[in-house]
XYZ file of N, CA and C in Angstrom:
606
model
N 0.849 -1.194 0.000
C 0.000 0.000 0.000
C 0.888 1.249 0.000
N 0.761 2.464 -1.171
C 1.409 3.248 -0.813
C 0.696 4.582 0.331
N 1.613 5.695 0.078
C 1.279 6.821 1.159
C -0.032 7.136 0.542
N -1.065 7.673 1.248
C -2.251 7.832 0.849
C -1.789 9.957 0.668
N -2.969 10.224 0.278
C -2.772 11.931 -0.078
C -2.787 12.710 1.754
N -3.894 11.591 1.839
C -3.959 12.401 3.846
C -2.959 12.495 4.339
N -1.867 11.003 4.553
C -0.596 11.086 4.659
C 0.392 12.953 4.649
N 0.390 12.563 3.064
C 1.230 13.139 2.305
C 0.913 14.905 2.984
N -0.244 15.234 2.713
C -0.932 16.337 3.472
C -0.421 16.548 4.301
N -0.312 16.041 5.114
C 0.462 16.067 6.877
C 1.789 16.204 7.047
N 2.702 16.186 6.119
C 4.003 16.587 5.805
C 4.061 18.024 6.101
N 5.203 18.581 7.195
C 5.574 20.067 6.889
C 6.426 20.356 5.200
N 6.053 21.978 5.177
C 7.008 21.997 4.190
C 8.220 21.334 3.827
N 9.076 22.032 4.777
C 10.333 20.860 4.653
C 10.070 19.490 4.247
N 9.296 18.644 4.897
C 9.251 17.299 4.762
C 8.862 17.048 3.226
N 8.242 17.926 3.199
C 7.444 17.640 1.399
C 8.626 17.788 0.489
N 9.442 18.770 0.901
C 10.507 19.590 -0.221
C 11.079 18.039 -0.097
N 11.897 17.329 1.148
C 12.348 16.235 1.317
C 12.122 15.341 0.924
N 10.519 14.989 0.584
C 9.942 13.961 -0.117
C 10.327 14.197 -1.618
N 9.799 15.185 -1.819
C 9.883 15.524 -3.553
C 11.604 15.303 -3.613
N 12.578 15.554 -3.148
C 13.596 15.355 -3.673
C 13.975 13.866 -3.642
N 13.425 13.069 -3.173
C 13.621 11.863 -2.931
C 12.999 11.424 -3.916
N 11.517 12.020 -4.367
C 11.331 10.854 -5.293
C 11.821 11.471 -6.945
N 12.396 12.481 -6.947
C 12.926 13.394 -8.316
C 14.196 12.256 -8.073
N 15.095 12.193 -7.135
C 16.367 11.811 -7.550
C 16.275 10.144 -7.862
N 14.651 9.271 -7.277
C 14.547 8.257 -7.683
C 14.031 7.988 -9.241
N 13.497 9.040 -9.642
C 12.862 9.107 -10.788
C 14.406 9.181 -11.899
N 15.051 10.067 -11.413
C 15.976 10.066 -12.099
C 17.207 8.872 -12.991
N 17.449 8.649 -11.640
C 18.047 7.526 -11.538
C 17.455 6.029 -12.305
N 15.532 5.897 -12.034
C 14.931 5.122 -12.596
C 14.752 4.819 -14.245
N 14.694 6.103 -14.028
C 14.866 6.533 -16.082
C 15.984 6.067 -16.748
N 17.026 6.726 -15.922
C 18.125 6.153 -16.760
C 19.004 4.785 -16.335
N 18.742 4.089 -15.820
C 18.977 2.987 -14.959
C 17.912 1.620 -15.151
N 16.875 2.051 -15.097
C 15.582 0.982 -14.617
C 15.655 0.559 -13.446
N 14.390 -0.067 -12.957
C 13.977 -0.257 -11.646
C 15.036 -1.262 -10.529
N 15.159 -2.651 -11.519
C 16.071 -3.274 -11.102
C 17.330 -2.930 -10.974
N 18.035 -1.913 -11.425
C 19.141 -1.506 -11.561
C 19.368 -0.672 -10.357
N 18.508 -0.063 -9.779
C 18.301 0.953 -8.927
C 18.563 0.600 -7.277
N 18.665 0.970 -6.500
C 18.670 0.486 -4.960
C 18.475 1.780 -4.432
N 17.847 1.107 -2.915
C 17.471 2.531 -2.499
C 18.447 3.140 -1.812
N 20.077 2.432 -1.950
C 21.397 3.363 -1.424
C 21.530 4.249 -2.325
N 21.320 3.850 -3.527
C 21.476 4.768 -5.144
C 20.650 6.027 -4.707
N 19.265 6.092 -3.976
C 18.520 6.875 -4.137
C 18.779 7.899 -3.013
N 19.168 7.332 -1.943
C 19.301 8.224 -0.760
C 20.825 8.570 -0.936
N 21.472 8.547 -1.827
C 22.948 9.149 -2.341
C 22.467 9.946 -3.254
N 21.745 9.608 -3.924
C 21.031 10.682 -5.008
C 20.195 12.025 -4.370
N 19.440 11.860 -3.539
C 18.832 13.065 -2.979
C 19.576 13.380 -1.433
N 20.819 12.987 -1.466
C 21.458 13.314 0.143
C 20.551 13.366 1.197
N 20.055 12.002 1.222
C 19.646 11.677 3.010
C 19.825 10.915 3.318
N 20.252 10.500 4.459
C 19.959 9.202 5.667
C 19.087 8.870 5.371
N 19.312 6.958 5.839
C 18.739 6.155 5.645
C 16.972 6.357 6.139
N 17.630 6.746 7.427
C 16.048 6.998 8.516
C 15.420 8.033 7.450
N 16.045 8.884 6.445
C 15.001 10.257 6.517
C 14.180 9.636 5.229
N 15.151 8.710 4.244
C 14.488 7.475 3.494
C 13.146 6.953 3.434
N 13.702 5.663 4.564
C 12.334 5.025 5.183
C 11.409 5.669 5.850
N 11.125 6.866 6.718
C 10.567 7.585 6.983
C 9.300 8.049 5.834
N 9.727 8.793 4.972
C 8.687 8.651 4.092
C 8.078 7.753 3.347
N 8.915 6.437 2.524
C 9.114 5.441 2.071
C 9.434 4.089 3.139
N 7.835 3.387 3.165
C 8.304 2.050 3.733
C 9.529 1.137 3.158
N 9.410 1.091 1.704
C 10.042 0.122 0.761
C 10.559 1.026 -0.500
N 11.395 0.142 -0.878
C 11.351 0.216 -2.768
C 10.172 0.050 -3.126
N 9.106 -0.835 -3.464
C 8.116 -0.821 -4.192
C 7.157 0.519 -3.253
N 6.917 0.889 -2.532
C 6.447 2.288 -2.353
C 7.002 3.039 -2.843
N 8.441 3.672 -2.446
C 9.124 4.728 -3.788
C 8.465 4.524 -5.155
N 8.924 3.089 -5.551
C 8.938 3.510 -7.441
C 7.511 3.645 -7.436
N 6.356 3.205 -6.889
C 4.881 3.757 -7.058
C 4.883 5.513 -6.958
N 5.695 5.584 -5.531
C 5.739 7.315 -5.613
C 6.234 8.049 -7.026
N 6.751 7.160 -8.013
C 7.794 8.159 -9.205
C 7.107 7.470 -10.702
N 6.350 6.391 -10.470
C 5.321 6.419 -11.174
C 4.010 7.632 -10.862
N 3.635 8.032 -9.835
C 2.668 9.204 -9.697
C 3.361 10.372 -10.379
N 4.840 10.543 -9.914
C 5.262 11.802 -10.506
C 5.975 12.438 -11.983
N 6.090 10.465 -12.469
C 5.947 10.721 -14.013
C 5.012 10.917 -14.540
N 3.882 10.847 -14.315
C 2.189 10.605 -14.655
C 2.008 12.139 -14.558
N 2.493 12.715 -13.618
C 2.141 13.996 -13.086
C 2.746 15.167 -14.056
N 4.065 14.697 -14.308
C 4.941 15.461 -15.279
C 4.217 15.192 -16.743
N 4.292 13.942 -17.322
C 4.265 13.216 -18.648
C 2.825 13.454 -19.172
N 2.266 12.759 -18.453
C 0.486 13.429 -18.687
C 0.042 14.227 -19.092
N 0.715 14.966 -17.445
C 0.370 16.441 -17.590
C 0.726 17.888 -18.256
N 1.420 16.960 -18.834
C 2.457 18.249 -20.242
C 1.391 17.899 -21.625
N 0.679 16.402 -21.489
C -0.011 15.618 -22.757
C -1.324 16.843 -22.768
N -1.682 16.828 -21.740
C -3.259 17.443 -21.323
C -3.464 18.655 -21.805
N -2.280 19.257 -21.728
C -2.301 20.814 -22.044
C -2.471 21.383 -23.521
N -2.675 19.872 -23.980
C -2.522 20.405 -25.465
C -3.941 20.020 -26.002
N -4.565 20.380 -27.548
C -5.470 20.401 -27.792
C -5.259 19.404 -28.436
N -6.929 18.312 -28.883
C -6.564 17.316 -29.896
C -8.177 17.592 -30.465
N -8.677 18.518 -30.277
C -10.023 18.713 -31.036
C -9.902 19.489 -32.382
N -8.955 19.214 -32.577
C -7.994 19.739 -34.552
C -7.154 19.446 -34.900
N -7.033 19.704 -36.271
C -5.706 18.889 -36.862
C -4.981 19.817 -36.564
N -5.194 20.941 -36.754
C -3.897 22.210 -36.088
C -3.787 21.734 -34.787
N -4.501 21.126 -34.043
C -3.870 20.814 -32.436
C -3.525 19.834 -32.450
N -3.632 19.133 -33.547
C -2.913 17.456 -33.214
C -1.519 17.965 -34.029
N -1.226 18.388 -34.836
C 0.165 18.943 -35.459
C 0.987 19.534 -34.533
N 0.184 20.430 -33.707
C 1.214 21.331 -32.533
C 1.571 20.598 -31.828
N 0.610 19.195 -31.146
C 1.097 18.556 -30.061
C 2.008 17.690 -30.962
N 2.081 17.105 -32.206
C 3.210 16.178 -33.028
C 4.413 17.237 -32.684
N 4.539 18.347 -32.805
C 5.691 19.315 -32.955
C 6.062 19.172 -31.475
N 5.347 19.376 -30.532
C 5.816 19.320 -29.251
C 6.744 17.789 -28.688
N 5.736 17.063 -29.095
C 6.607 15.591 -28.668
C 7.402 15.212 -29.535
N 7.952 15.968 -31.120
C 9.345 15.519 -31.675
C 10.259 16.413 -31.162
N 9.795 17.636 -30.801
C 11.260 18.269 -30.141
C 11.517 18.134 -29.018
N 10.860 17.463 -28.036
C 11.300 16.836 -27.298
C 12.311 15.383 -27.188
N 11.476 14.879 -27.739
C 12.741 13.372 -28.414
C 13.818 13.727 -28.771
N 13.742 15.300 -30.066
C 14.790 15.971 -30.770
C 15.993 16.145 -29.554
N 15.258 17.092 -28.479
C 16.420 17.325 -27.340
C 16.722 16.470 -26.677
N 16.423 14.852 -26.623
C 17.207 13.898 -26.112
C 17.562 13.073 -27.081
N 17.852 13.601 -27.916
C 18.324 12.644 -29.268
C 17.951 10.992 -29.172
N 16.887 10.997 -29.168
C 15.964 9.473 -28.625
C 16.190 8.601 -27.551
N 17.117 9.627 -26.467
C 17.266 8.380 -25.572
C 16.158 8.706 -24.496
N 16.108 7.429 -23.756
C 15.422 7.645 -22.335
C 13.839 6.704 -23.291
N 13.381 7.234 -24.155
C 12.154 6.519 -24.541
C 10.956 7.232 -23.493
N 10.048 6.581 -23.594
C 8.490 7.417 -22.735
C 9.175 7.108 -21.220
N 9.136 7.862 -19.920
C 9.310 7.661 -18.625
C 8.297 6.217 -18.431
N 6.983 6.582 -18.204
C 5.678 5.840 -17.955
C 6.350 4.560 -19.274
N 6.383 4.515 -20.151
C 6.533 3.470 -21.175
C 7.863 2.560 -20.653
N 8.191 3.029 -19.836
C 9.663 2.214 -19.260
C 9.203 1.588 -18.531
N 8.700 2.596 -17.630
C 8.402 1.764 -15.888
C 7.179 0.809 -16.179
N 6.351 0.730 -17.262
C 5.347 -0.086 -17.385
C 5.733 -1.581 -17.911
N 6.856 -0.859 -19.301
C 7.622 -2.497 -19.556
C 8.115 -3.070 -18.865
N 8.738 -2.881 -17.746
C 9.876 -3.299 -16.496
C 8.757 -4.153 -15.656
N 7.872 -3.324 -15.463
C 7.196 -4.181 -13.908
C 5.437 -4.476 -13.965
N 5.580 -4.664 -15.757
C 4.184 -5.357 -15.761
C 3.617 -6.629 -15.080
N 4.803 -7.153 -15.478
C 4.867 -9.107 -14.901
C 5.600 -9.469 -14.007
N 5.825 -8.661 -13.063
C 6.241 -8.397 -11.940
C 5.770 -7.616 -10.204
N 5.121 -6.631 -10.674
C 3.866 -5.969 -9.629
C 3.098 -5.306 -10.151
N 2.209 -6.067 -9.989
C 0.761 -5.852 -10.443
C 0.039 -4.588 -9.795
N 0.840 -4.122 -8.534
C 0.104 -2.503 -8.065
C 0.619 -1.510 -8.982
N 1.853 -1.733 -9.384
C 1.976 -1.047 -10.186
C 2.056 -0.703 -11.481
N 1.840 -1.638 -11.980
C 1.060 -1.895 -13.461
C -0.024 -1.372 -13.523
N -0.463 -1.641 -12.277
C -2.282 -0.678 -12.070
C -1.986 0.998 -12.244
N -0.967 1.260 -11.220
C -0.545 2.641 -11.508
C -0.505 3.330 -13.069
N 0.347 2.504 -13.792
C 1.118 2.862 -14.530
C -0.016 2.772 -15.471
N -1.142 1.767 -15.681
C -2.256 1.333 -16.791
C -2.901 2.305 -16.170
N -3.427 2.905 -15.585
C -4.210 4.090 -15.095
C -3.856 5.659 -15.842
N -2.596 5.762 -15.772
C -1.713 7.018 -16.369
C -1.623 6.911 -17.658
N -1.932 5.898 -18.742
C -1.723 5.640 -19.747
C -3.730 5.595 -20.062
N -4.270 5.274 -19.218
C -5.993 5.868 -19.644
C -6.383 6.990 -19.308
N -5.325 7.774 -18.682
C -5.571 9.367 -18.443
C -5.491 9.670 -19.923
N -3.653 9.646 -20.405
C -3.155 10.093 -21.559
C -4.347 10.104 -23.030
N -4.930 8.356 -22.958
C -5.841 8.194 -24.318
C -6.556 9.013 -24.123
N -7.376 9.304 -22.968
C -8.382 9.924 -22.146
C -8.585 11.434 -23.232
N -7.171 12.230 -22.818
C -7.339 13.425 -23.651
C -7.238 13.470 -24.941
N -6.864 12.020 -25.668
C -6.652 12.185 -27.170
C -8.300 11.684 -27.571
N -8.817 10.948 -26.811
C -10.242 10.329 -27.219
C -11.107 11.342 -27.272
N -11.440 12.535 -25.865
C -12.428 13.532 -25.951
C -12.072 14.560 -27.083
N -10.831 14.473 -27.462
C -10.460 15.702 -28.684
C -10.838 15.196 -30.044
N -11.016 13.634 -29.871
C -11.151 12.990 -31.315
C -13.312 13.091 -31.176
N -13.602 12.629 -29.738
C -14.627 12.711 -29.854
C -15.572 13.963 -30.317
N -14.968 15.177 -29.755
C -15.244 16.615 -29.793
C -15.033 16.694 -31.639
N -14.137 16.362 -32.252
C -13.836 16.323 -33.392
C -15.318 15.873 -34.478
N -15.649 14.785 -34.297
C -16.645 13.738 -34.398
C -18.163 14.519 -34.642
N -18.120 15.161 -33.327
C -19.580 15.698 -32.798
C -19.747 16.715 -33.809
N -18.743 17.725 -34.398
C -18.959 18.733 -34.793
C -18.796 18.251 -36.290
N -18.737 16.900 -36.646
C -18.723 16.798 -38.160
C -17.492 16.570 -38.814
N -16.218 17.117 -38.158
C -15.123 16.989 -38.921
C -14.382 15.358 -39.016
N -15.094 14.815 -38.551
C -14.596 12.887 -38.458
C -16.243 12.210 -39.263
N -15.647 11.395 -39.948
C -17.055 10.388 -40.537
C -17.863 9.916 -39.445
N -19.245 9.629 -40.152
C -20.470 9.317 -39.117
C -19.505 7.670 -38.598
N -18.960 7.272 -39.543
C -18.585 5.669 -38.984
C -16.930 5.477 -38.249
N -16.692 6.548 -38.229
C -15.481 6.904 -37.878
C -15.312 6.369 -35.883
N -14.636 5.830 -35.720
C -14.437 5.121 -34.177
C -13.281 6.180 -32.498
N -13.736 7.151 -32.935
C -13.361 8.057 -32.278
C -11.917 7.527 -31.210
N -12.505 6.426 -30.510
C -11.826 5.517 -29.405
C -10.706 4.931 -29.948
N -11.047 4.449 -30.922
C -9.852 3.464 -31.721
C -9.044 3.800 -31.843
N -9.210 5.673 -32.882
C -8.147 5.893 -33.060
C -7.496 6.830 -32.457
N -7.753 6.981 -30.830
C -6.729 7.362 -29.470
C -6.106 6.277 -29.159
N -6.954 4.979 -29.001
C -5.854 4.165 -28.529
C -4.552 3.659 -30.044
N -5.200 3.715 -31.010
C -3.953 3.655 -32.398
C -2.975 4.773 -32.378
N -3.773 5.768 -31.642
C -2.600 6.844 -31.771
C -1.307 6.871 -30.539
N -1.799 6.868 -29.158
C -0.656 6.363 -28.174
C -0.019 5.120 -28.554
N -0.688 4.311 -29.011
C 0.198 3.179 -29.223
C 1.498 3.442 -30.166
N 0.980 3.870 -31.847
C 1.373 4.213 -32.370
C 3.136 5.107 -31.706
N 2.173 6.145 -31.023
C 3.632 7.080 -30.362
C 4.471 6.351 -29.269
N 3.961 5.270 -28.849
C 4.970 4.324 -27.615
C 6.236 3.638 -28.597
N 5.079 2.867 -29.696
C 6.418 2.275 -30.737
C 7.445 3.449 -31.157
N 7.035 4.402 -31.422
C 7.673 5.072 -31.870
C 8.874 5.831 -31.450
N 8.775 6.192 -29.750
C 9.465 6.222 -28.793
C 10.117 4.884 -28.610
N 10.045 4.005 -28.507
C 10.821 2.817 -28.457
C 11.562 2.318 -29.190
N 11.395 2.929 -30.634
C 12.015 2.495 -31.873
C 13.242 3.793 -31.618
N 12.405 4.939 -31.524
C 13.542 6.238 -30.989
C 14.417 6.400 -30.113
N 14.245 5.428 -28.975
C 15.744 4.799 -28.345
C 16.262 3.797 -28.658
N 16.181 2.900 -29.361
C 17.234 1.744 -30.126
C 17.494 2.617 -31.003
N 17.019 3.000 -32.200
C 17.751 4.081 -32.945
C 18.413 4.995 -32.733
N 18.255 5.722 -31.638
C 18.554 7.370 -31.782
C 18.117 8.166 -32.309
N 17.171 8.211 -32.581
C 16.607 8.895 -34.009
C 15.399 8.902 -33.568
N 15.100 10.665 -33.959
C 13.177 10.767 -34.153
C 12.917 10.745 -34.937
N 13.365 9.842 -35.972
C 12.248 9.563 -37.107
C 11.295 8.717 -36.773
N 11.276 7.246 -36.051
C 10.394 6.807 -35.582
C 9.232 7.463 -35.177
N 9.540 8.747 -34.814
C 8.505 9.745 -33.915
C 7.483 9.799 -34.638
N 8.326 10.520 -35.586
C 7.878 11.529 -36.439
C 6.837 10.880 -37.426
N 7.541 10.005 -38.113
C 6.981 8.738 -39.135
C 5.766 8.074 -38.470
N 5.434 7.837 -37.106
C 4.636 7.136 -36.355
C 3.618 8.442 -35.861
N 3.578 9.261 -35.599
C 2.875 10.601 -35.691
C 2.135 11.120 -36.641
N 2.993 11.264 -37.873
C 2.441 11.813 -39.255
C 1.825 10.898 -39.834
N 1.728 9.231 -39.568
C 1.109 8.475 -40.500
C -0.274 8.687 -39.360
N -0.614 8.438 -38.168
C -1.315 8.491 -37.156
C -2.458 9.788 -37.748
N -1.449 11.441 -38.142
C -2.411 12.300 -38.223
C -2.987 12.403 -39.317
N -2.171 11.798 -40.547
C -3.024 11.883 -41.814
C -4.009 10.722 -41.882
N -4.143 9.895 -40.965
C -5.082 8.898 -41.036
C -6.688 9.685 -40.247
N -6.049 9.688 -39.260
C -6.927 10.982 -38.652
C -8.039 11.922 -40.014
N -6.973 12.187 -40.307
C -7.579 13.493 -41.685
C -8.120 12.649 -42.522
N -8.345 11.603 -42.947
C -8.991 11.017 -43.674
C -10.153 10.335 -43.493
N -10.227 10.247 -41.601
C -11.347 9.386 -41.243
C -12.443 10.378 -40.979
């Protein structure tokens, strides 16, 4: 079970700043490392604390990496959300946004959430729940923009609104995944642009 929000609430400032650096320097480390790779000496060397100030917030490892699954979800998501998908001008801006991003990590690292989900699907199932939750937020905002799309006429009467949010994250996971074995955002890009002109046609 992780920290509940009441918990978390009850933290003084300090303690929160303390928490958040704990789970930024686990996140960090997680990304570029993976889960198994990770220990929680790695992490409390990473955000300079004692062990006690550690466990204190964090019963376990599997509580941390749940904590840095919330705060990739929180970051990753929540950068997704901000963008519009009820147009093709807003599905182009958000394509432009997530290749120059890849662009500035020259394809490494791949999706945060798309890591931690491959790593510990078949392995903990709480957090697979986490992680499958943050990934029905994400469709979440591409579905109501496709649906909104739909309503007003610009998608065919037979057109599957749903489908093609979940064709489209999928689409952009391969594509990110292909963009760290490669190096390269073309995967991105190529997996994006075929995604939006399909879009435009349905």
């Amino acid at each position: 079970m992780t920290q509940t929000k009441e918990t978390i609430a009850k933290l003084t400032p300090k303690g929160e700043r303390t928490r958040q650096r704990i789970v930024e320097g686990a996140a960090a480390l997680i990304h570029e490392h993976g889960v198994a790779n990770t220990t929680v000496d790695d992490v409390r060397s990473a955000a300079g604390v004692s062990s006690s100030q550690l466990y204190h917030y964090f019963r376990d490892k599997d509580e941390l990496v749940r904590a840095v699954i919330a705060q990739q979800a929180y970051l990753v998501v929540g950068a997704q959300e901000r963008h519009q998908f009820d147009t093709l001008e807003g599905l182009r801006n958000w394509r432009e946004f997530v290749v120059r991003s890849v662009r500035r990590q020259r394809g490494r690292g791949g999706c945060p959430l798309g890591s931690l989900g491959s790593e510990l699907a078949d392995t903990d199932s709480g957090a697979r729940g986490d992680v499958s939750l943050s990934f029905d937020r994400w469709e979440a905002a591409v579905r109501d923009g496709l649906r909104a799309m739909k309503a007003r006429g610009a998608l065919k009467v037979t057109t599957n609104p749903d489908d093609l949010a979940l064709a489209t994250l999928a689409a952009l996971q391969g594509g990110l995944l292909l963009a760290k074995i490669h190096r390269s955002v073309k995967p991105v890009e190529t997996a994006l642009d075929a995604m939006i002109a399909l879009i435009e046609l349905s």
